[in-house]
Coordinates of C-alpha atoms (C1' of nucleotides) in Angstrom, one line a residue:
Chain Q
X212 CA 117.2 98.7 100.2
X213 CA 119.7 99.9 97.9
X214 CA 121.4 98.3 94.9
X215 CA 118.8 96.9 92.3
X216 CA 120.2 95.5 89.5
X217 CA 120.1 97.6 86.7
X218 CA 117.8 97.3 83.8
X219 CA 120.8 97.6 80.9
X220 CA 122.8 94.6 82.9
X221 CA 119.5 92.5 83.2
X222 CA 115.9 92.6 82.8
X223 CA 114.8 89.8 84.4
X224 CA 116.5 90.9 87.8
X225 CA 115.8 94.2 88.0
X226 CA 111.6 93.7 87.4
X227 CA 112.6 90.5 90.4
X228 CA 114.8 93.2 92.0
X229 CA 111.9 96.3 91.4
X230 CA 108.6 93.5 92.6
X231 CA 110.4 92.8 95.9
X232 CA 112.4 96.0 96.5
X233 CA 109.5 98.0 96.4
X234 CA 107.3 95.7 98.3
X235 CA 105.1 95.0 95.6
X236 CA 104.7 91.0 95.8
X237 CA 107.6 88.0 97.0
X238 CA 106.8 84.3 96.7
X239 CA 105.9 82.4 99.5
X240 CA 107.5 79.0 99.9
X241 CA 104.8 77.1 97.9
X242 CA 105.9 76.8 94.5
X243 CA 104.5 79.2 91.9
X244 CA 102.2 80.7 94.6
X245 CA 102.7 84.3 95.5
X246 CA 102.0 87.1 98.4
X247 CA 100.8 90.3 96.7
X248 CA 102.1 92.9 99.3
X249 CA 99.9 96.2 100.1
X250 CA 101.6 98.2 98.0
X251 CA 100.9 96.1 94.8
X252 CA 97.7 95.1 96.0
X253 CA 97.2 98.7 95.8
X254 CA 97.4 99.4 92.5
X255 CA 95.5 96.0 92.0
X256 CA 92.6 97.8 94.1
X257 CA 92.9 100.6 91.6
X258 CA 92.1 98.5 88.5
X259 CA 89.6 96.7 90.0
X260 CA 87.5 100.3 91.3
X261 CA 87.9 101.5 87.8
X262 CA 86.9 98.5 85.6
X263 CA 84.2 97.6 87.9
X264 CA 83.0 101.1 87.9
X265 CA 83.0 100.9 84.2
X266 CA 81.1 97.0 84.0
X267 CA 78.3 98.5 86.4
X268 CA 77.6 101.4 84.1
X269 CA 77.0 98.8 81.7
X270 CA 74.6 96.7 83.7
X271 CA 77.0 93.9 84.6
X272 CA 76.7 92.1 87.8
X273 CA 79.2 90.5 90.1
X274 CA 78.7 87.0 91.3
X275 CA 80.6 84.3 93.3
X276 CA 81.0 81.0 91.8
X277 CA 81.9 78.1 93.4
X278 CA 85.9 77.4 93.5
X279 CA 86.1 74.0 92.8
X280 CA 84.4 72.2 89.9
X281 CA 83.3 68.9 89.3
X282 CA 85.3 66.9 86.5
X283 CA 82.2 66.1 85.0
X284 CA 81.4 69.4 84.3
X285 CA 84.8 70.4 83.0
X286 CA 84.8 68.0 80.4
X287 CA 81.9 68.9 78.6
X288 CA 83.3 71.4 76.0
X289 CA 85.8 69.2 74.2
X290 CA 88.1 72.3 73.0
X291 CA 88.2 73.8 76.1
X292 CA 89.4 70.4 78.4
X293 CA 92.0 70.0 75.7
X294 CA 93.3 73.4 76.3
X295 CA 93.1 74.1 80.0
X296 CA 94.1 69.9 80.5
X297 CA 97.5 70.1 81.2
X298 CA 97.0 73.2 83.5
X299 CA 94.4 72.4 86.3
X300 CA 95.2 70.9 90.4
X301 CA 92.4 69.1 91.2
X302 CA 91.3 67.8 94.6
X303 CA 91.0 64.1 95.0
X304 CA 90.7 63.6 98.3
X305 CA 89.3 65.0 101.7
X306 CA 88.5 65.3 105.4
X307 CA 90.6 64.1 108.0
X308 CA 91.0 60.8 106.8
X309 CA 92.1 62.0 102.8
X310 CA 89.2 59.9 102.0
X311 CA 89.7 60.0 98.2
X312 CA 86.6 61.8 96.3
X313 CA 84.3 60.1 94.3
X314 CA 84.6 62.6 91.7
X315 CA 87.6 65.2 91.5
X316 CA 87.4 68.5 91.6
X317 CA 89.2 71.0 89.2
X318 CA 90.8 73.9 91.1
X319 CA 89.0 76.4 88.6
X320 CA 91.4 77.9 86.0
X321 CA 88.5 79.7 84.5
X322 CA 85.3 79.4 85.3
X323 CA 83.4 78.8 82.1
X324 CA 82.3 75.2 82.7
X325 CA 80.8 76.0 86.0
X326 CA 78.6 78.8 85.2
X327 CA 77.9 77.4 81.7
X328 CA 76.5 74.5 83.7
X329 CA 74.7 76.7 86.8
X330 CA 73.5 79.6 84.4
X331 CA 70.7 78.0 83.0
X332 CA 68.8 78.1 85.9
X333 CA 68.5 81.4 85.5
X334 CA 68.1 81.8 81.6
X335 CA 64.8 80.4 80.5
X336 CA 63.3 83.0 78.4
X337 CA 64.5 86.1 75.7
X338 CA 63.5 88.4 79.2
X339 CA 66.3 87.1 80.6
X340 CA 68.7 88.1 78.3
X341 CA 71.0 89.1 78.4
X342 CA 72.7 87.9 81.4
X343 CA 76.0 90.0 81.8
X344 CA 77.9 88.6 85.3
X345 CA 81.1 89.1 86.5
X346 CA 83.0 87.6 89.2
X347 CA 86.3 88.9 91.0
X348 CA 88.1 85.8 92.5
X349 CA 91.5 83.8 92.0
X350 CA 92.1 81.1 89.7
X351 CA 95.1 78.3 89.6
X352 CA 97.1 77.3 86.6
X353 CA 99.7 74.6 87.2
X354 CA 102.6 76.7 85.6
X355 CA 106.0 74.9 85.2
X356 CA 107.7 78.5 85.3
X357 CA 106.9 81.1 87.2
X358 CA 107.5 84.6 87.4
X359 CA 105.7 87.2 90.0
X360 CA 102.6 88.8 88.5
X361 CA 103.5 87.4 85.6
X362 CA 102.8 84.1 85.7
X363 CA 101.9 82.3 89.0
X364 CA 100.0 79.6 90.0
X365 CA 97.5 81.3 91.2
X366 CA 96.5 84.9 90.0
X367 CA 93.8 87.1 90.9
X368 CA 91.6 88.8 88.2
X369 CA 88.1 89.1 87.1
X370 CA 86.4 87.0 84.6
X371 CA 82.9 88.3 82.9
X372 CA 81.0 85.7 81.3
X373 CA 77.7 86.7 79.4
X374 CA 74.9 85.7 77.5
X375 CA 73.1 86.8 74.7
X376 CA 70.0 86.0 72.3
X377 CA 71.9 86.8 69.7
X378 CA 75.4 86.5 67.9
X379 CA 75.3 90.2 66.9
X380 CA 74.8 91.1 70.1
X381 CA 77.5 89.0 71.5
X382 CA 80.5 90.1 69.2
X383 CA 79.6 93.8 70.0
X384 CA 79.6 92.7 74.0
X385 CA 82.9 91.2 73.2
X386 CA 84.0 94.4 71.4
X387 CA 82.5 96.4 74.1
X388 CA 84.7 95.2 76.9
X389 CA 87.8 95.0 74.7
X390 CA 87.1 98.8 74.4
X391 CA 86.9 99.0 78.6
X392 CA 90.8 96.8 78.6
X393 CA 91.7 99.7 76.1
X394 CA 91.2 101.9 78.3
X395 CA 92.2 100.6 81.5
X396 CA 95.7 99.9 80.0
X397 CA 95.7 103.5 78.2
X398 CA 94.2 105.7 80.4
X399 CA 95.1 104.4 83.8
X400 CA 98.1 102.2 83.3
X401 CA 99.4 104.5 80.8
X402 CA 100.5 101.8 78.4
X403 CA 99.6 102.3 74.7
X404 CA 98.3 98.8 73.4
X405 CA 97.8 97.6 70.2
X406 CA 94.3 95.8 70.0
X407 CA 92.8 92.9 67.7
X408 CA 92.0 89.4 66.7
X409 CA 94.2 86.8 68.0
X410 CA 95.1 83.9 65.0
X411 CA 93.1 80.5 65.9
X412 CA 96.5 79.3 67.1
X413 CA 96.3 81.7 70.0
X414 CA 92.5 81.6 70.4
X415 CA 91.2 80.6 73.7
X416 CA 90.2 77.4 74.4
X417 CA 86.6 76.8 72.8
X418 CA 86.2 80.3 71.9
X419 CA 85.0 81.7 67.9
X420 CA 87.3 83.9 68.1
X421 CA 89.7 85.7 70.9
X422 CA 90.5 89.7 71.0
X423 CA 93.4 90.9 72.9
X424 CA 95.1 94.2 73.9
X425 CA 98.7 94.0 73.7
X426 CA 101.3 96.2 75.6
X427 CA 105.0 96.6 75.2
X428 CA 107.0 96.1 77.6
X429 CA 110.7 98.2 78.2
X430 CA 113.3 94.7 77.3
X431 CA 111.1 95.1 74.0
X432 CA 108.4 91.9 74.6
X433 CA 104.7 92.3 74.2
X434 CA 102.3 91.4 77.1
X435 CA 99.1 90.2 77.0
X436 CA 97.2 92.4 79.2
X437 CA 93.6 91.5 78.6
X438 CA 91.7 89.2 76.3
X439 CA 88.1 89.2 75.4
X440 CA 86.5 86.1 73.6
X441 CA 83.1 85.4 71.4
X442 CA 82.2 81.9 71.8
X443 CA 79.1 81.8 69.6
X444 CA 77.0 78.9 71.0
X445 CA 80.4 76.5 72.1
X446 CA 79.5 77.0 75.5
X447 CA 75.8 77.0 75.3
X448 CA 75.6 74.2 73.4
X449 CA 78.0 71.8 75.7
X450 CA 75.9 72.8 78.8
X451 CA 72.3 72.9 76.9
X452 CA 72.0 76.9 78.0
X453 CA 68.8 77.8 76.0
X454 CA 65.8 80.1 76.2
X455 CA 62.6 80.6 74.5
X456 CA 62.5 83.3 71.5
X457 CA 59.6 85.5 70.9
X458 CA 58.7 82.7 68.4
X459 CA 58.3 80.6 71.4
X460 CA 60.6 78.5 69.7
X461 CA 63.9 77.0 71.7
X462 CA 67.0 78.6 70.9
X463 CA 71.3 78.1 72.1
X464 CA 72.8 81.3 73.8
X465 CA 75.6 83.1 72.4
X466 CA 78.1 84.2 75.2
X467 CA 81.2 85.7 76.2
X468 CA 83.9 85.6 78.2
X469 CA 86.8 88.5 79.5
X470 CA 89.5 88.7 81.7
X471 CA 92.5 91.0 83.0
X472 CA 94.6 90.0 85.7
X473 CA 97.2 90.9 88.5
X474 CA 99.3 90.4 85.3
X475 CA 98.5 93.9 85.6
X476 CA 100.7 95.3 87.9
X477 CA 103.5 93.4 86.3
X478 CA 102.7 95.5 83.1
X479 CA 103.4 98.9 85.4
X480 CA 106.9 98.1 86.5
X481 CA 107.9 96.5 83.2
X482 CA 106.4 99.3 81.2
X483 CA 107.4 102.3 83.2
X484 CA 110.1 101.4 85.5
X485 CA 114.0 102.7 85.2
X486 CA 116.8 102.3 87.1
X487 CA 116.0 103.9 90.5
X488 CA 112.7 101.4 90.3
X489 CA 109.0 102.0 89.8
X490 CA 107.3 104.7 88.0
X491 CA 103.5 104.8 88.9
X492 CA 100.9 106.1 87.1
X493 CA 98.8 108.7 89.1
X494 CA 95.7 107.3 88.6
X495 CA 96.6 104.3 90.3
X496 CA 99.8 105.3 92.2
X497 CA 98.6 103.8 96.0
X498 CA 100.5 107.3 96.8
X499 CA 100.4 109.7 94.2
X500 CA 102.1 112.8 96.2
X501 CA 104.8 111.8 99.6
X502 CA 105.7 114.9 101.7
X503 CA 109.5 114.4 103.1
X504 CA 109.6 116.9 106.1
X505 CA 112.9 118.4 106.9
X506 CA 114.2 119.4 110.3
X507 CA 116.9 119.3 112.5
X508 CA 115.4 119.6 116.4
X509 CA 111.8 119.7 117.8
X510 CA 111.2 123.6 117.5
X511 CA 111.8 123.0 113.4
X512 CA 110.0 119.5 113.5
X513 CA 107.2 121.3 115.0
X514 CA 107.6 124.3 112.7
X515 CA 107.3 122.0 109.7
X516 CA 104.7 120.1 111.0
X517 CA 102.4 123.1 111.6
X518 CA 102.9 124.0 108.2
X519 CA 102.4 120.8 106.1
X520 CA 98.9 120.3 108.7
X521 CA 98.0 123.8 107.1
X522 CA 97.3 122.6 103.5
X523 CA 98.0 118.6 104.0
X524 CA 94.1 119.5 104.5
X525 CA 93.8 120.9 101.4
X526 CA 95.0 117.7 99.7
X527 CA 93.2 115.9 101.8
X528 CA 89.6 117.5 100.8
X529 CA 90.7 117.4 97.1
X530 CA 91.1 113.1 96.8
X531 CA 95.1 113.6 96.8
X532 CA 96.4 110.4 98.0
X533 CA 99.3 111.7 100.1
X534 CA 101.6 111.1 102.7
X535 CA 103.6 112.6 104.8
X536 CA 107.2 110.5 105.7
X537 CA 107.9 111.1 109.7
X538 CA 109.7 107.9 109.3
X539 CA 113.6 108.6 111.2
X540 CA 115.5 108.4 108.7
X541 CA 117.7 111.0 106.5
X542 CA 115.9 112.9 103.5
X543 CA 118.5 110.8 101.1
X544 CA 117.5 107.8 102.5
X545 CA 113.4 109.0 102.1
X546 CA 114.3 110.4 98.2
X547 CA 115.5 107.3 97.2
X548 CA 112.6 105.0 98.9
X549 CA 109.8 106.8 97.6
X550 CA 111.3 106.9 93.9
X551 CA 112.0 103.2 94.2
X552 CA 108.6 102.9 94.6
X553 CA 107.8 105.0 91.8
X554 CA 105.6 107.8 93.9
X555 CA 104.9 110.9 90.9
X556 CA 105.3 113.5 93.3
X557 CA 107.4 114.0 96.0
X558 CA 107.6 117.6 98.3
X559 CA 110.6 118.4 100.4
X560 CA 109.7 120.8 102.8
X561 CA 111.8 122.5 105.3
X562 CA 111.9 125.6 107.9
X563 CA 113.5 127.6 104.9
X564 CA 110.0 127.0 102.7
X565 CA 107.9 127.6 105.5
X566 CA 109.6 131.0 106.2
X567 CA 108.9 131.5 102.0
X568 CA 105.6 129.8 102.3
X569 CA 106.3 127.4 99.2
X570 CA 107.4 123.7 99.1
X571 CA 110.1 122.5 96.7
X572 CA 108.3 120.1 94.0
X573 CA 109.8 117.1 92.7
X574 CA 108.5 114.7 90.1
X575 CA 109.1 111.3 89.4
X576 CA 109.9 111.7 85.5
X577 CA 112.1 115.2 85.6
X578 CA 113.4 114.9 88.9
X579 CA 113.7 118.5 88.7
X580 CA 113.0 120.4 91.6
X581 CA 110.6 123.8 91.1
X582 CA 109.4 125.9 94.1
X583 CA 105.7 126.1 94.7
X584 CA 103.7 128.2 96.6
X585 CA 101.7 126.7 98.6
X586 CA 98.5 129.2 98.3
X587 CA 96.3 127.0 95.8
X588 CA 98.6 123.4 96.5
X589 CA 95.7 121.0 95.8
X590 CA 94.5 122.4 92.3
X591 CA 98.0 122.7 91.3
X592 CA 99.1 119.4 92.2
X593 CA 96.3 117.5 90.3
X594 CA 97.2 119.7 87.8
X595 CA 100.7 118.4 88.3
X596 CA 99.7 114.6 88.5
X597 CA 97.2 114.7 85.4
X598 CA 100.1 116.3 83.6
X599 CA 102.3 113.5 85.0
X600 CA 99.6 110.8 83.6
X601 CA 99.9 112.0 80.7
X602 CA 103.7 112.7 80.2
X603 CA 104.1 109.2 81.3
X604 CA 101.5 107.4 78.3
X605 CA 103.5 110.0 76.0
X606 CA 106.9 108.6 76.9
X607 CA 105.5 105.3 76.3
X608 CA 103.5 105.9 72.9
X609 CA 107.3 106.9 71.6
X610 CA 108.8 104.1 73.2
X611 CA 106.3 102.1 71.4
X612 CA 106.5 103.9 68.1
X613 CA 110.3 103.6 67.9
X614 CA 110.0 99.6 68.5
X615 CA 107.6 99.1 66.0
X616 CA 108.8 97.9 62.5
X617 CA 107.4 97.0 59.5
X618 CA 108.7 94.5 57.4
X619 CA 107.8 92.2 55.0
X620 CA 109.9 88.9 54.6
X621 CA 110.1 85.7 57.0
X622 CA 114.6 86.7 56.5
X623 CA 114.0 90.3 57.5
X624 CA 112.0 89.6 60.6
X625 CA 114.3 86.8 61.8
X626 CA 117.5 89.7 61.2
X627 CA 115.3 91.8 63.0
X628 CA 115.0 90.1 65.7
X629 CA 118.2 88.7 66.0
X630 CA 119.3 92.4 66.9
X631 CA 116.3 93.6 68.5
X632 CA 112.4 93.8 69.7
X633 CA 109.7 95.4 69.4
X634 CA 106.2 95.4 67.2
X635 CA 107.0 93.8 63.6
X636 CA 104.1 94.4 61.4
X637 CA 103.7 91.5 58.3
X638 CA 101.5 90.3 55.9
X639 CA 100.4 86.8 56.7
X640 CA 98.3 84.6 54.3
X641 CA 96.4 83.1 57.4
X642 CA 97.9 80.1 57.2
X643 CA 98.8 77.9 60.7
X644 CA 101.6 76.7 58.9
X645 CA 102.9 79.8 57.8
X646 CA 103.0 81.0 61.7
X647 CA 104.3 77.9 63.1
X648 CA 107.0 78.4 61.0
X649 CA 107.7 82.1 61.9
X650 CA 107.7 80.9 65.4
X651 CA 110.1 78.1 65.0
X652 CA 112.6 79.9 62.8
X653 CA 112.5 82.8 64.6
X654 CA 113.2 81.6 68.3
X655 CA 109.3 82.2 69.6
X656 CA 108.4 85.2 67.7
X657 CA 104.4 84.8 67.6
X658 CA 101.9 86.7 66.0
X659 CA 100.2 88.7 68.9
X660 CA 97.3 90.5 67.2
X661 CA 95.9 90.3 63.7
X662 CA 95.0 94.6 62.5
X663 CA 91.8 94.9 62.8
X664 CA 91.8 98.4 60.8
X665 CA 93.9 98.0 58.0
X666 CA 93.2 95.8 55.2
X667 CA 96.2 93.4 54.2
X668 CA 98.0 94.5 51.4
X669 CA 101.5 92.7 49.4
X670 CA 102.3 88.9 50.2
X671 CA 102.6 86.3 52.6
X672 CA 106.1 86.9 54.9
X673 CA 106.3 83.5 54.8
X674 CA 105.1 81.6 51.5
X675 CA 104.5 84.4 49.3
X676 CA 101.0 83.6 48.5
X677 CA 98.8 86.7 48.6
X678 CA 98.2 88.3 52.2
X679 CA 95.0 88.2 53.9
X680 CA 96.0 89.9 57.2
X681 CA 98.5 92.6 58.5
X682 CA 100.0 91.1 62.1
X683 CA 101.8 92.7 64.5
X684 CA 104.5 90.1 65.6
X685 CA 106.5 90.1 68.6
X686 CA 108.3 87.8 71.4
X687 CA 105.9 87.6 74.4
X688 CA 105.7 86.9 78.0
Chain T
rC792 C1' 108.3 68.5 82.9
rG793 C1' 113.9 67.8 81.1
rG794 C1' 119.3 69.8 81.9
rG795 C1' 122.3 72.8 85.4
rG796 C1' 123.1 75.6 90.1
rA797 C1' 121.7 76.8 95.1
rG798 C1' 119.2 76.8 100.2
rU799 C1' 123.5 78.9 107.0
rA800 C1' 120.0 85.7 111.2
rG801 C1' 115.2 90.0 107.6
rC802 C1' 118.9 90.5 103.0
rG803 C1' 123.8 89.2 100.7
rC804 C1' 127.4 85.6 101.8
rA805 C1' 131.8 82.6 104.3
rG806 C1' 132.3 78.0 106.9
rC807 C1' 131.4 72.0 104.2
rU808 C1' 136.8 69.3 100.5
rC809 C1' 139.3 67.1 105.8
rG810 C1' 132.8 66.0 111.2
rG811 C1' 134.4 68.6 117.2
rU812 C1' 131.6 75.7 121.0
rA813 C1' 128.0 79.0 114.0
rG814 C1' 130.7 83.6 111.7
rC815 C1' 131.1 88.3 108.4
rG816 C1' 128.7 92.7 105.9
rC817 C1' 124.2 95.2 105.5
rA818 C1' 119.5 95.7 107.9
rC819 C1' 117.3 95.8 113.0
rC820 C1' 117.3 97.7 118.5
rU821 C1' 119.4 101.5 122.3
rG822 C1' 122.1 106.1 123.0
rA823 C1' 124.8 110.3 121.3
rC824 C1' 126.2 113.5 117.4
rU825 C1' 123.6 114.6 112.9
rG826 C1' 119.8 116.0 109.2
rG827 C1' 118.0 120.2 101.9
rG828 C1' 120.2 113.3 97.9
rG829 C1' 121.5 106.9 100.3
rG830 C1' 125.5 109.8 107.6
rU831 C1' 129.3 108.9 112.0
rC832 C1' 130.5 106.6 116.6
rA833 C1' 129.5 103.3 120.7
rG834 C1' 126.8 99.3 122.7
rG835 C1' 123.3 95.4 121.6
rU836 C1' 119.3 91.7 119.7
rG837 C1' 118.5 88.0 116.4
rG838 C1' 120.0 81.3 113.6
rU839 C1' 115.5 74.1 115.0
rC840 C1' 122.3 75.7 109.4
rG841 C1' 115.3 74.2 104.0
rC842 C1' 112.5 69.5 105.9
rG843 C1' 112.7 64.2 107.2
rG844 C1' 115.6 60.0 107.9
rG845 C1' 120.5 57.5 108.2
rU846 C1' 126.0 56.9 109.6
rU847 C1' 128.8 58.6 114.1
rC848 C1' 130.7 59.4 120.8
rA849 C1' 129.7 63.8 117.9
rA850 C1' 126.6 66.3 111.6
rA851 C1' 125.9 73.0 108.8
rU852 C1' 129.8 69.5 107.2
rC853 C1' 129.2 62.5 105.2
rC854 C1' 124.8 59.3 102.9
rC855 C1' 119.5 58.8 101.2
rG856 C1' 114.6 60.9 100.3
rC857 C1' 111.6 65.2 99.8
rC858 C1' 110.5 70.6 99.5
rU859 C1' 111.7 75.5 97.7
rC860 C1' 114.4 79.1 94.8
rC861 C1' 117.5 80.7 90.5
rC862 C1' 119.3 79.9 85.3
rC863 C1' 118.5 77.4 80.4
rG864 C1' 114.8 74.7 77.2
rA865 C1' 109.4 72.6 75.7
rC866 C1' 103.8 74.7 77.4
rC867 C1' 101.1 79.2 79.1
rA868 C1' 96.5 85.0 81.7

RNA sequence: CGGGGAGUAGCGCAGCUCGGUAGCGCACCUGACUGGGGGUCAGGUGGUCGCGGGUUCAAAUCCCGCCUCCCCGACCA
């Protein structure tokens, strides 16, 4: 329960350390394949209410697609098998016999292909456009390293695929949802993110163009924590999905396609955690207040007990997802539990703040401990957890601001990051070869995001030719 | 997928070189004392030694195959 290894000594084991400690996830003796624990599940649960809340107000509707898709149909968008090739399981065979399959099927490891093919039933005329669907499932990627959340095998997330009479309409759909990630990773994960184009290098498989919000993580790499991609009519053209204009006249779809992921929850511990574990933002903290009742017999149990009932009510009534630790165990031990698992608020109350009719407050970030009265609790402990939301994006947006450089030659950014991390903005000439070779002589430095609000000024970091973007460059996960 | 390391109780490990009754710490269970920052004592439970095959009178230990995990590289939400 103890010892996690500390974040200083290495990274790598105390997010392993901090994912299994806190009973977030643990992998479960098929390679690459993990068990997402309550607790993490949790906070996945939190995302998903919120995002779908926010697709719903949009008109988007969830579907189910079909798990396994035929080869056939997966081959049909030439960019898009090349990308996703090396990465899919496929079943070959089947029933009790393993009779072998006359066709495989793909394990999906997006689901593109098989709506692109099964959409068109649906799309025949402008009426019916556009089609915005969404589906919350799990998809497998055959990963040759894996880390929990991170990068597994299989990884649950939702992917929104939509359609659109025209290209306009499309991009802004694309922008629209990019906008949503924003905010999911902002305002609910409390991770500032820079947002933007991806390079074609890094575009997705088939896509016109791919736009991504990027966190940063606390060892100083970016994440990916949600992409967003305008395919123009690549989909709609491999899988004929057409409709009739008002011209009457037969016309290609433009679509879409979205995702964020489990990846999610990764993002939390590696952007918040510390030492003593996880730090959880409110919003999405599975407990956002624990009560650790003190006592030494039954007549103070009970004493204690009466009280918290009193205004555990209160909290109750006001959506304050609380608990109240009756576990037998020492307050030490409970202190130490419920900040490895990164709970914002935690109440010690014993027969001393009953008498005073106040609980001692403690939060996560501080760890200060301030008396409270307990006339008015619930109002003044949302109070207490919005501030907390807010402290912790805060603490972030400066972590993130002091890690982010700007530079402007291929020799600075590789000194840069011999010592260090963080954001490097550049001017890039939007050349492939100039970025391969800022990944290669760096050591895997990519460029994450391409600015979408400032225009490029000065040269090339890498050839000196005249810049056409500003990039934000970074080692990733 | 290439190179290296490892799998023995829930977790961390010893035992393996040199085959012969499976051990330690923590956790867990019971009880007592305790209780405002990770307690003390006493007594207990728990293991097909990763899986399969082979050698042997006898395998955690030796041999072969496979699976899984960790670290380092190339590919990735």
């Amino acid at each position: 329960m103890k010892d996690i290894t500390k974040m200083s000594d290495d990274f790598d084991r105390w997010y392993t350390d901090v994912v299994r400690k806190a009973e977030l996830a643990d992998w479960s003796g098929v390679r690459g394949m993990m068990v997402v624990r309550p607790y993490g599940w949790a906070m996945w649960e939190a995302i998903t209410r919120a995002f779908d809340d926010m697709i719903k107000e949009s008109g988007h509707e969830n579907w189910a697609f079909p798990l396994l898709i035929p080869r056939s149909y997966l081959m049909k968008e030439a960019e898009h098998v090349e990308g996703f090739a090396p990465e899919v399981a496929w079943v070959t065979r089947a029933g009790g016999d393993m009779e072998e399959l006359e066709e495989p099927l793909a394990v999906r490891p997006t689901s593109e292909t098989i709506i692109g093919a099964l959409i068109k039933r649906y799309i025949q005329s402008h009426r019916d456009l556009p089609k915005l669907t969404n589906q919350w499932n799990s998809v497998v990627r055959w990963e040759m390293r894996s880390r929990l959340f991170l990068r597994s095998r299989e990884f649950w997330w939702q992917e929104g695929h939509t359609f659109h009479a025209s290209g306009q309409e499309a991009m802004e759909e694309a922008q629209l949802i990019l906008g949503y990630y924003r905010s999911i990773a902002e305002d609910w994960l409390a991770v500032p993110v820079l947002s933007g184009k991806k390079t074609p290098a890094e575009t997705f498989p088939g896509a016109v163009y791919t736009l991504t919000v990027e966190g940063l993580m606390r060892d100083g790499l970016a994440l990916q924590m949600g992409t967003s991609h305008y395919f123009g009519q690549n989909f709609a053209r491999a899988y004929d999905i057409s409709f009739s204009n008002k011209a009457n006249e037969r016309e290609l779809c433009y679509s879409t396609s979205w995702g964020i992921s489990t990846r999610l929850v990764g993002a939390i511990v590696m952007a918040h955690g510390d030492d003593s574990g996880l730090l959880v933002p409110p919003k999405v903290a599975p407990v956002q207040v624990v009560v650790v009742p003190i006592f030494r017999d039954d007549a103070s149990r009970i004493k204690v007990e009466g009280f918290i009932d009193g205004w555990g009510r209160e909290l109750k009534a006001a959506g304050i997802r609380h608990r109240v630790d009756w576990r037998d165990e020492r307050p030490g031990d409970k202190y130490a539990h419920w900040e490895l698992k990164g709970v914002p608020l935690r109440l010690n109350v014993g027969a001393r703040d009953v008498d005073a009719g106040q609980v001692e407050l403690v939060d996560r970030l501080s760890r200060e401990r301030r008396a409270v009265p307990v006339a008015g609790i619930a109002a003044r402990l949302q109070a207490e957890l919005a501030a907390f939301q807010t402290k912790l994006f805060e603490r972030a947006q400066k972590y993130q601001r002091d890690n982010t450089f700007e530079l402007s030659t291929l020799d600075e950014v590789i000194a840069h990051f011999r010592e260090r991390s963080g954001f490097v903005w550049a001017p890039w000439c939007d050349d492939a070869e100039c970025e391969a070779r800022i990944k290669t002589e760096t050591g895997g430095v990519t460029i994450r995001t391409i600015d979408s609000d400032e225009k490029a000024s000065g040269k090339c970091l890498v050839c000196g030719k005249p810049a056409e973007h500003r990039v934000a460059l970074a080692k990733a996960y």
